[in-house]
Tab-separated table of C-alpha atoms in Angstrom:
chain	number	residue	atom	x	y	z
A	1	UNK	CA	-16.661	13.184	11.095
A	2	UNK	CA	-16.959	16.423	8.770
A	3	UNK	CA	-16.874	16.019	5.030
A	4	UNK	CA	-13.689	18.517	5.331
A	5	UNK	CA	-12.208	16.083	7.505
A	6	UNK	CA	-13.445	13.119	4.967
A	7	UNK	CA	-11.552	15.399	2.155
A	8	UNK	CA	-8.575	15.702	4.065
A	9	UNK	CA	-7.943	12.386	4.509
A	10	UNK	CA	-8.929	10.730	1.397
A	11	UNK	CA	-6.695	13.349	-0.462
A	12	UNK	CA	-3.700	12.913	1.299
A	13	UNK	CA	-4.153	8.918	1.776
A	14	UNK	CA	-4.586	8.626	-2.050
A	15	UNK	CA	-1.627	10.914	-2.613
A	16	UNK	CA	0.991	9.129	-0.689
A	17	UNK	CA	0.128	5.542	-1.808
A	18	UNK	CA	0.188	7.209	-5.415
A	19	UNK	CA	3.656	8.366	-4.946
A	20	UNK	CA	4.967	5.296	-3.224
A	21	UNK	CA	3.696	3.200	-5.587
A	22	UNK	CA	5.374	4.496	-8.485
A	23	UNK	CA	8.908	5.539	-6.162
A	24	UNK	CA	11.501	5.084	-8.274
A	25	UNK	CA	9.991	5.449	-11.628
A	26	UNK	CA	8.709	1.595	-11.316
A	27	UNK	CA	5.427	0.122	-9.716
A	28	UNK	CA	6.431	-1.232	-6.687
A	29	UNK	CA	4.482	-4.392	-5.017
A	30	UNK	CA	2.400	-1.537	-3.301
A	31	UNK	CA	1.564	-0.403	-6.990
A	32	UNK	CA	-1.417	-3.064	-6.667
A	33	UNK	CA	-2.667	-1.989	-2.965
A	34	UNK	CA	-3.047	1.893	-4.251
A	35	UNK	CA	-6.126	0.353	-6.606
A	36	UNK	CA	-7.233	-1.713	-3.989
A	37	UNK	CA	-7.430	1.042	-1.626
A	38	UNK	CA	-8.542	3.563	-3.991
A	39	UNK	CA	-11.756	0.722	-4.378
A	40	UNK	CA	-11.855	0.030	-0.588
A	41	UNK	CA	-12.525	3.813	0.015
A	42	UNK	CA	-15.365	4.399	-3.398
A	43	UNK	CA	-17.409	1.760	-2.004
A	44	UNK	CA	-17.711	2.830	1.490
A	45	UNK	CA	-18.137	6.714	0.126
A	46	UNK	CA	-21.024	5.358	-1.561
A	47	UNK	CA	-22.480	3.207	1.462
A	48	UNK	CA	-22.038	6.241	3.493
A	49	UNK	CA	-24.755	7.990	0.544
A	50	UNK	CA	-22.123	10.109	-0.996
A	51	UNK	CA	-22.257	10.869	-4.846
A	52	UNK	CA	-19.939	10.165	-7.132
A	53	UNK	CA	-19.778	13.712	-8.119
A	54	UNK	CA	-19.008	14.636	-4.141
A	55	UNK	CA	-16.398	11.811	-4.022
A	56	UNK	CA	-14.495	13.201	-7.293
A	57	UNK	CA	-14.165	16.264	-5.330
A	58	UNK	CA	-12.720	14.284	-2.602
A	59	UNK	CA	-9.887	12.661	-4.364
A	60	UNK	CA	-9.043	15.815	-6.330
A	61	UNK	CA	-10.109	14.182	-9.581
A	62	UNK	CA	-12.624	15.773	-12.515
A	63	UNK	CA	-16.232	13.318	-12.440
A	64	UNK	CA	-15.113	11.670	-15.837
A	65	UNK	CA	-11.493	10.863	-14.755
A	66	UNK	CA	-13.169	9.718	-11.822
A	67	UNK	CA	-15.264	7.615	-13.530
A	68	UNK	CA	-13.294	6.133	-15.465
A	69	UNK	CA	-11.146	4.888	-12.642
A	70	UNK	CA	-13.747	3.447	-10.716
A	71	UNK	CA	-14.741	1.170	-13.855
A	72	UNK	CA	-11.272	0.216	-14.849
A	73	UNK	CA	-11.031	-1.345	-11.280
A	74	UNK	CA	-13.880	-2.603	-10.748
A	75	UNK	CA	-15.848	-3.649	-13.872
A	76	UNK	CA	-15.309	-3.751	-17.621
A	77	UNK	CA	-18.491	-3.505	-19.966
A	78	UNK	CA	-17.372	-6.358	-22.678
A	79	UNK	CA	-16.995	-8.818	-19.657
A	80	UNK	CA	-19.237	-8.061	-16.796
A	81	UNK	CA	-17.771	-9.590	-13.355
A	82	UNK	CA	-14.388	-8.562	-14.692
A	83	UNK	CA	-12.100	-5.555	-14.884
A	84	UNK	CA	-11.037	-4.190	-17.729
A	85	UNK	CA	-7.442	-4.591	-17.053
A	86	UNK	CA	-7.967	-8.565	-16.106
A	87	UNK	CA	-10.188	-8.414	-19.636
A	88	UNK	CA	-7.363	-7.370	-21.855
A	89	UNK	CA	-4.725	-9.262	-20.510
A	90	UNK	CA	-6.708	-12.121	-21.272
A	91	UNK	CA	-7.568	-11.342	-24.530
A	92	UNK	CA	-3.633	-11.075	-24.991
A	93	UNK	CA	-3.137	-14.273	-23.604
A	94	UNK	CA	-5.586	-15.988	-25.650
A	95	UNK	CA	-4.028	-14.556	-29.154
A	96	UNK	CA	-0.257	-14.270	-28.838
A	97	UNK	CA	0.980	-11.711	-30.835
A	98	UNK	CA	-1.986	-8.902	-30.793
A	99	UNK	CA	-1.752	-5.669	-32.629
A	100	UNK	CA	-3.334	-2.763	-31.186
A	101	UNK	CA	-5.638	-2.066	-33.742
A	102	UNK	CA	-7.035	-5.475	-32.997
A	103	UNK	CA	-7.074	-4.707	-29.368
A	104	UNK	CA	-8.979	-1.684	-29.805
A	105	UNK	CA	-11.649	-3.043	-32.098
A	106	UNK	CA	-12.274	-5.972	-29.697
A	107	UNK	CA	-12.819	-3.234	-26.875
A	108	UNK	CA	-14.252	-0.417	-28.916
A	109	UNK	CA	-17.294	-0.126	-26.090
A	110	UNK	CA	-14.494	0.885	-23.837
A	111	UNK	CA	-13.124	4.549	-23.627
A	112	UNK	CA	-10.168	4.754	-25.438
A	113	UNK	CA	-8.519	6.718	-23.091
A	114	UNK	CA	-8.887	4.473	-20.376
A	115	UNK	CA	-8.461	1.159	-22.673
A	116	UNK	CA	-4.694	2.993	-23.977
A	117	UNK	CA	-4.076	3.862	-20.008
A	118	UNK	CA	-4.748	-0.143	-18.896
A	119	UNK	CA	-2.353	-1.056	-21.784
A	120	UNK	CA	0.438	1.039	-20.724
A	121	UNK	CA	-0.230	-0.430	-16.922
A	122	UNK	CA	-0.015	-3.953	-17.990
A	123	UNK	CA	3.545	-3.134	-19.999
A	124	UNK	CA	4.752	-1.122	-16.836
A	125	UNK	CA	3.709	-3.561	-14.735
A	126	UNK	CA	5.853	-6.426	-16.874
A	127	UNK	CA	2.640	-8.476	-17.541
A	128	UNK	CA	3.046	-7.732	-21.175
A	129	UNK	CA	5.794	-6.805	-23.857
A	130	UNK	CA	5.556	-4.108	-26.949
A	131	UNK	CA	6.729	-4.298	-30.183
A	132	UNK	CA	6.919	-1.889	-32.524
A	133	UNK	CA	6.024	1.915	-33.324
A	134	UNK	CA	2.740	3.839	-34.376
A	135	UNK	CA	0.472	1.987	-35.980
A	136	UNK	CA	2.537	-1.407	-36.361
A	137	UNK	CA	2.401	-1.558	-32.220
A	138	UNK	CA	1.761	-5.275	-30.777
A	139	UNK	CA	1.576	-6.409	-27.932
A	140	UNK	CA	2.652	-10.334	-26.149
A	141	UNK	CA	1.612	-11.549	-22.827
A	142	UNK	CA	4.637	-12.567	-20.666
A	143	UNK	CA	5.047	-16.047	-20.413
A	144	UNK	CA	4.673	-18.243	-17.268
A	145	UNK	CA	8.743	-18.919	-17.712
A	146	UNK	CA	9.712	-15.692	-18.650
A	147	UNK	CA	7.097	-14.108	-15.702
A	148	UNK	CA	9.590	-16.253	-13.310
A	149	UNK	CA	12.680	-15.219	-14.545
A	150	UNK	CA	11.736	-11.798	-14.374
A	151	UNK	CA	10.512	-12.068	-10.377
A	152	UNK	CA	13.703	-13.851	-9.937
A	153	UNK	CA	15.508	-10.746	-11.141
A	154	UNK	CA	12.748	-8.616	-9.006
A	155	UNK	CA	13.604	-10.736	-5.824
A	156	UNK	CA	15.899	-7.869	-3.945
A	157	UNK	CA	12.161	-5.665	-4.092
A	158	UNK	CA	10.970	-6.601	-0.636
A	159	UNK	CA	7.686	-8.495	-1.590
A	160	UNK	CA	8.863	-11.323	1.049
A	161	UNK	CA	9.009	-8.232	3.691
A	162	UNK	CA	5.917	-7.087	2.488
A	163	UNK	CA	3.979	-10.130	2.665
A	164	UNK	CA	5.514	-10.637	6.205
A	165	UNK	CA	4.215	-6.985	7.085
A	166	UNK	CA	0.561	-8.021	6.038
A	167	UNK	CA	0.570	-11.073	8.223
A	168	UNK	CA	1.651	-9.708	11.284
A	169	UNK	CA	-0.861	-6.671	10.949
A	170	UNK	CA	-3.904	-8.430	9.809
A	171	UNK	CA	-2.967	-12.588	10.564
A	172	UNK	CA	-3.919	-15.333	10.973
A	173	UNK	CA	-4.666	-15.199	7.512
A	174	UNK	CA	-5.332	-17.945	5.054
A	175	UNK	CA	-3.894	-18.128	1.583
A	176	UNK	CA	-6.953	-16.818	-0.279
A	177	UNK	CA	-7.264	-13.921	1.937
A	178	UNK	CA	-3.544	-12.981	1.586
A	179	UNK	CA	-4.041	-12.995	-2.359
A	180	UNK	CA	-6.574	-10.725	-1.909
A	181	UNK	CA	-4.667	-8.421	0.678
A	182	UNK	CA	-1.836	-8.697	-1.358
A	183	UNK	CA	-2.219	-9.242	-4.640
A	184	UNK	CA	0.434	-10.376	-5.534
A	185	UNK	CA	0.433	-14.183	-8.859
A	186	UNK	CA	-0.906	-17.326	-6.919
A	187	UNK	CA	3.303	-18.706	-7.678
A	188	UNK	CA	4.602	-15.297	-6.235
A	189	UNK	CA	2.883	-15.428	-2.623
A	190	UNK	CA	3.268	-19.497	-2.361
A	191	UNK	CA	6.744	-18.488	-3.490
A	192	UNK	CA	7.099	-15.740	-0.674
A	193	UNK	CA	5.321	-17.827	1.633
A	194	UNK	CA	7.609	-20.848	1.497
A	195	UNK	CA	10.523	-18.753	2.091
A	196	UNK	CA	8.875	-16.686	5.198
A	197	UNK	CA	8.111	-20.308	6.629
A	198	UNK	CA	10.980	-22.289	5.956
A	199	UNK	CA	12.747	-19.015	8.252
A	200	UNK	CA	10.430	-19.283	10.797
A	201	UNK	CA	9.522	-15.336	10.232
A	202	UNK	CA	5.785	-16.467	9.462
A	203	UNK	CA	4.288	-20.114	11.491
A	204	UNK	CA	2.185	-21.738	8.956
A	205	UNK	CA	-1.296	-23.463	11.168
A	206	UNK	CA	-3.049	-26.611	9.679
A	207	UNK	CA	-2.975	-27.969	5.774
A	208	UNK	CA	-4.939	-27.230	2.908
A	209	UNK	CA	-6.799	-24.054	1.580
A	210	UNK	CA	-8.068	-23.850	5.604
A	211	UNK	CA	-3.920	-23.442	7.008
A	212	UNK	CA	-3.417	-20.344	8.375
A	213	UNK	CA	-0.457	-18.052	8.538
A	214	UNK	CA	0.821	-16.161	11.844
A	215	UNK	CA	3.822	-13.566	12.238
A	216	UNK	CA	4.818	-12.947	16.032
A	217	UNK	CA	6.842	-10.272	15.191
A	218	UNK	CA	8.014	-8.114	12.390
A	219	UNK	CA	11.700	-6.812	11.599
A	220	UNK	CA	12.775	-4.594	9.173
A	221	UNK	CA	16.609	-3.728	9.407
A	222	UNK	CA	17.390	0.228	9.653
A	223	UNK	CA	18.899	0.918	6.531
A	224	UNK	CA	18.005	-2.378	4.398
A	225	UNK	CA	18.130	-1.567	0.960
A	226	UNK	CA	14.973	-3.848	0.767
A	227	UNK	CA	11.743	-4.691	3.100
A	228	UNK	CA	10.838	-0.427	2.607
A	229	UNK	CA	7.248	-1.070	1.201
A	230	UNK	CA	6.996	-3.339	4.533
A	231	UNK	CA	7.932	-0.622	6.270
A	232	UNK	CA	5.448	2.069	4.689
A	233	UNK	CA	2.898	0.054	4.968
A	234	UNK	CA	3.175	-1.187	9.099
A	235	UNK	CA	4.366	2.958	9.563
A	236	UNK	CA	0.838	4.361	7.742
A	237	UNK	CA	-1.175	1.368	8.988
A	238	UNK	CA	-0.347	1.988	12.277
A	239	UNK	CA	-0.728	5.658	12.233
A	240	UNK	CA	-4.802	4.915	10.381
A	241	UNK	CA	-5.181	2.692	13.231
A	242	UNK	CA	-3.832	5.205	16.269
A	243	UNK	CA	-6.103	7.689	14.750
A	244	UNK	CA	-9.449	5.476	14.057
A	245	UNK	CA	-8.690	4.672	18.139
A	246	UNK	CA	-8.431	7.800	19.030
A	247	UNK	CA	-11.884	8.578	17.057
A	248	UNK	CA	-13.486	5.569	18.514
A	249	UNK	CA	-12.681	6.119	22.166
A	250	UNK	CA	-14.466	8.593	24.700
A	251	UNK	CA	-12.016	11.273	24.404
A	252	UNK	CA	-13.276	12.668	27.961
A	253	UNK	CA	-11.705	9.767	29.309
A	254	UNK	CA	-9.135	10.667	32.264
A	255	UNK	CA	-6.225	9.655	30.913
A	256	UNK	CA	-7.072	8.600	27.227
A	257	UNK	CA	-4.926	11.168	25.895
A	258	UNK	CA	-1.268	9.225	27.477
A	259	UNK	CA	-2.278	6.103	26.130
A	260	UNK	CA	-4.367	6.259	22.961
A	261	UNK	CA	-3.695	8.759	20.065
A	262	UNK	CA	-0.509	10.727	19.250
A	263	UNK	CA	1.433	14.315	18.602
A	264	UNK	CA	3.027	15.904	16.171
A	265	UNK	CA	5.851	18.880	17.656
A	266	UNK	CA	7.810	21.362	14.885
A	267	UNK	CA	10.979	22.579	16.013
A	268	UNK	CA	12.520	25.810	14.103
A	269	UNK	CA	16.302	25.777	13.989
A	270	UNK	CA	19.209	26.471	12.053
A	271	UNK	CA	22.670	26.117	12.085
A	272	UNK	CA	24.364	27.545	15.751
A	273	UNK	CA	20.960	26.870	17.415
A	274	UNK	CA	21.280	26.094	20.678
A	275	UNK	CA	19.060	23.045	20.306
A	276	UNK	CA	19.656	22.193	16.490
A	277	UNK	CA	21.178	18.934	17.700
A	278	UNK	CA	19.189	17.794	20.282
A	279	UNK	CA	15.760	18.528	17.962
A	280	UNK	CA	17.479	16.775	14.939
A	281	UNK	CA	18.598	13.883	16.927
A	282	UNK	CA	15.073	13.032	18.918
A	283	UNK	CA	14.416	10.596	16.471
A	284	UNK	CA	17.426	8.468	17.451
A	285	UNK	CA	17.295	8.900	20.723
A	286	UNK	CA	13.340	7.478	20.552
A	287	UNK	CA	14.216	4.257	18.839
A	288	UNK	CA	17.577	3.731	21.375
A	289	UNK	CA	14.736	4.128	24.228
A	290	UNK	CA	11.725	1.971	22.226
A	291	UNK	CA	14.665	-0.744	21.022
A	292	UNK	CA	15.499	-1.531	24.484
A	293	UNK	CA	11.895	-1.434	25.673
A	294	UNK	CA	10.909	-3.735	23.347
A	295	UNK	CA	14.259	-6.199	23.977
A	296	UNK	CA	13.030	-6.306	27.679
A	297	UNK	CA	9.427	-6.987	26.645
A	298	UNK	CA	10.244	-10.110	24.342
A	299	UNK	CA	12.718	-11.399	26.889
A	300	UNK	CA	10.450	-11.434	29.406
A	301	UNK	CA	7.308	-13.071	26.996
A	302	UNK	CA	9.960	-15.584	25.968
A	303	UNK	CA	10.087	-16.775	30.044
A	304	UNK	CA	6.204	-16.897	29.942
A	305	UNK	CA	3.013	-18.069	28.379
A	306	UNK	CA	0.728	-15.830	26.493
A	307	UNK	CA	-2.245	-15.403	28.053
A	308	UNK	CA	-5.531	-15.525	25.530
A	309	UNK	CA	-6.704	-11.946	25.860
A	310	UNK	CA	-3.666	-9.654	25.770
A	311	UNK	CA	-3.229	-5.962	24.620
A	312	UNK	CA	-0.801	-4.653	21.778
A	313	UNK	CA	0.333	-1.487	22.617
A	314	UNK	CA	1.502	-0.129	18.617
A	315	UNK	CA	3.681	3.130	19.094
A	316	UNK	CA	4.538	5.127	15.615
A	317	UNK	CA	7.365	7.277	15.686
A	318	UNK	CA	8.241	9.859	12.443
A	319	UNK	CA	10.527	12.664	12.326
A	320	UNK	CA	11.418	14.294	8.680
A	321	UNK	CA	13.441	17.843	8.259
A	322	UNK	CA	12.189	20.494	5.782
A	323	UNK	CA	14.412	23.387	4.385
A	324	UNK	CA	12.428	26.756	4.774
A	325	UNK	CA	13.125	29.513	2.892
A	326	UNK	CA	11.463	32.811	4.230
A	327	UNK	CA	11.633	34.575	1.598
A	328	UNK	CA	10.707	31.492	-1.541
A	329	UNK	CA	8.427	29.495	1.109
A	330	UNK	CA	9.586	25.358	1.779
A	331	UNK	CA	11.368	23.969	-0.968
A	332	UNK	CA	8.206	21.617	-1.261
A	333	UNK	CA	5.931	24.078	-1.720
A	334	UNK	CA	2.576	24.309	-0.384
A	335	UNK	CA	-1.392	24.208	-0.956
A	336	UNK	CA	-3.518	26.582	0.933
């Protein structure tokens, strides 16, 4: 794979996790998996020998601001083992009420850039209130009773669907290993657990910290005002997964190409196009055809056992419209 290709990919991955995560003006469950990802993706740059300078190109980023994100994430200097933002939210904890002057003393080895920027996560991320203006600012950690009543008033945000997502993807998974997929408070994912259980969306296998959890399937309603991050995250992982195929396979296969990888068609038309309705409507007329495809595959495992070895066949399918304007370019805009 070319280092263009490399670019590509890490630029535009980073890009739409950053926007999802922060959809809406709030972070979103997915806020959590952009870091994780974003850490996934420096380590194996570096395995692969790349520099750090060569990998802040990558992502778009300047080497300091690149920097500085890898060690917020994954290491803070006043507690080695420890991030920075897991570091100060402690130190919160510990003290109650905490002015910021205090904080910053107490982490003066850290940039104060990046020790200002883990604040303002932790308040946007509810883990934390603020008090205050200028140089009176303080800061409380969230208690374990007001942390609840807030998630109670966050339970319409889809983690349950998202959780669900993960599981079917990636399961069987154990608890530990869905805390670190997910990362979601030890009380939030038993929480979310329980409830994908107790309606038999998720099978729960053996006791203890060795049970693992299964999905057989994974539904999320056309239109549901929740379960979207679910969504986003089975649509992109199955598109990575089509395409990492696709690389992995002998693409000289006869074949290949009709049952591994995928296409992508544009259609130009405008209003009296012959085909303006037909084009916009493909979409529809895909999941009518998939829906019942999959209805006649489920009734028919239902009537039989499944055998060990089997084969998931994962099919993606996207459609969006863009506006063009010829003469001011998409209403997007564009890099070239």
């Amino acid at each position: 794979m070319t280092v263009e290709l490399i670019h590509a990919i890490v630029r535009q991955t980073t890009v739409l996790i950053a926007q999802l995560a922060t959809s809406g003006g709030w972070r979103a469950p997915l806020a959590q998996l952009a870091d994780q990802v974003f850490q996934d993706l420096v380590t194996e740059l570096e395995r692969q020998g790349v520099s750090r300078k060569v990998g802040a190109d990558m992502f778009g980023m300047g080497l300091r601001s690149y920097q500085r994100r890898v060690r917020r994430i994954t290491e803070s200097s006043v507690e080695r083992g420890r991030s920075l933002w897991e570091a100060v939210l402690d130190h919160i904890r510990s003290r109650g009420i905490t002015p910021r002057a205090e904080i910053l003393r107490a982490f003066a080895a850290e940039d104060d850039v990046l020790l200002r920027g883990v604040l303002f996560d932790l308040c946007e991320s509810r883990l934390i209130f603020q008090a205050g203006q200028g140089a009176q600012v303080v800061y409380r950690a969230v208690s374990d009773d007001e942390l609840g009543a807030l998630r109670a008033l966050r339970s319409g945000e889809g983690v349950d669907e998202l959780v669900w997502a993960i599981i079917y993807r990636e399961g069987p998974l154990t608890r530990d290993e869905l805390l670190q997929r997910a990362h979601l408070e030890r009380v939030e994912l038993d929480c979310a657990l329980g409830r994908l259980v107790e309606s038999a969306r998720v099978e729960r296998t053996g006791e203890g910290a060795g049970a693992t959890y299964s999905a057989a399937s994974l539904y999320v309603l056309l239109g549901s005002p929740v379960g979207w991050e679910a969504a986003i995250f089975d649509h992109f992982q199955a598109m990575v997964k089509t395409i990492l195929c696709r690389l992995r396979e002998d693409r000289t296969a006869p074949g290949l190409a009709d049952r591994v990888g995928g296409s992508t068609y544009t259609l130009d038309v405008w209003p009296g196009h012959p085909y303006e309705q037909r084009a916009s409507e493909t979409l529809g007329r895909l999941r009518a055809q998939l829906v019942e495809l999959r209805e006649q595959v489920e009734a028919y495992n239902a009537a039989h056992e499944t055998p060990d070895r089997y084969t998931q066949v994962v099919l993606y399918v996207g459609q969006c419209l863009i506006p063009q304007d010829i003469e001011g370019g998409d209403e997007g805009g564009h890099e070239d």
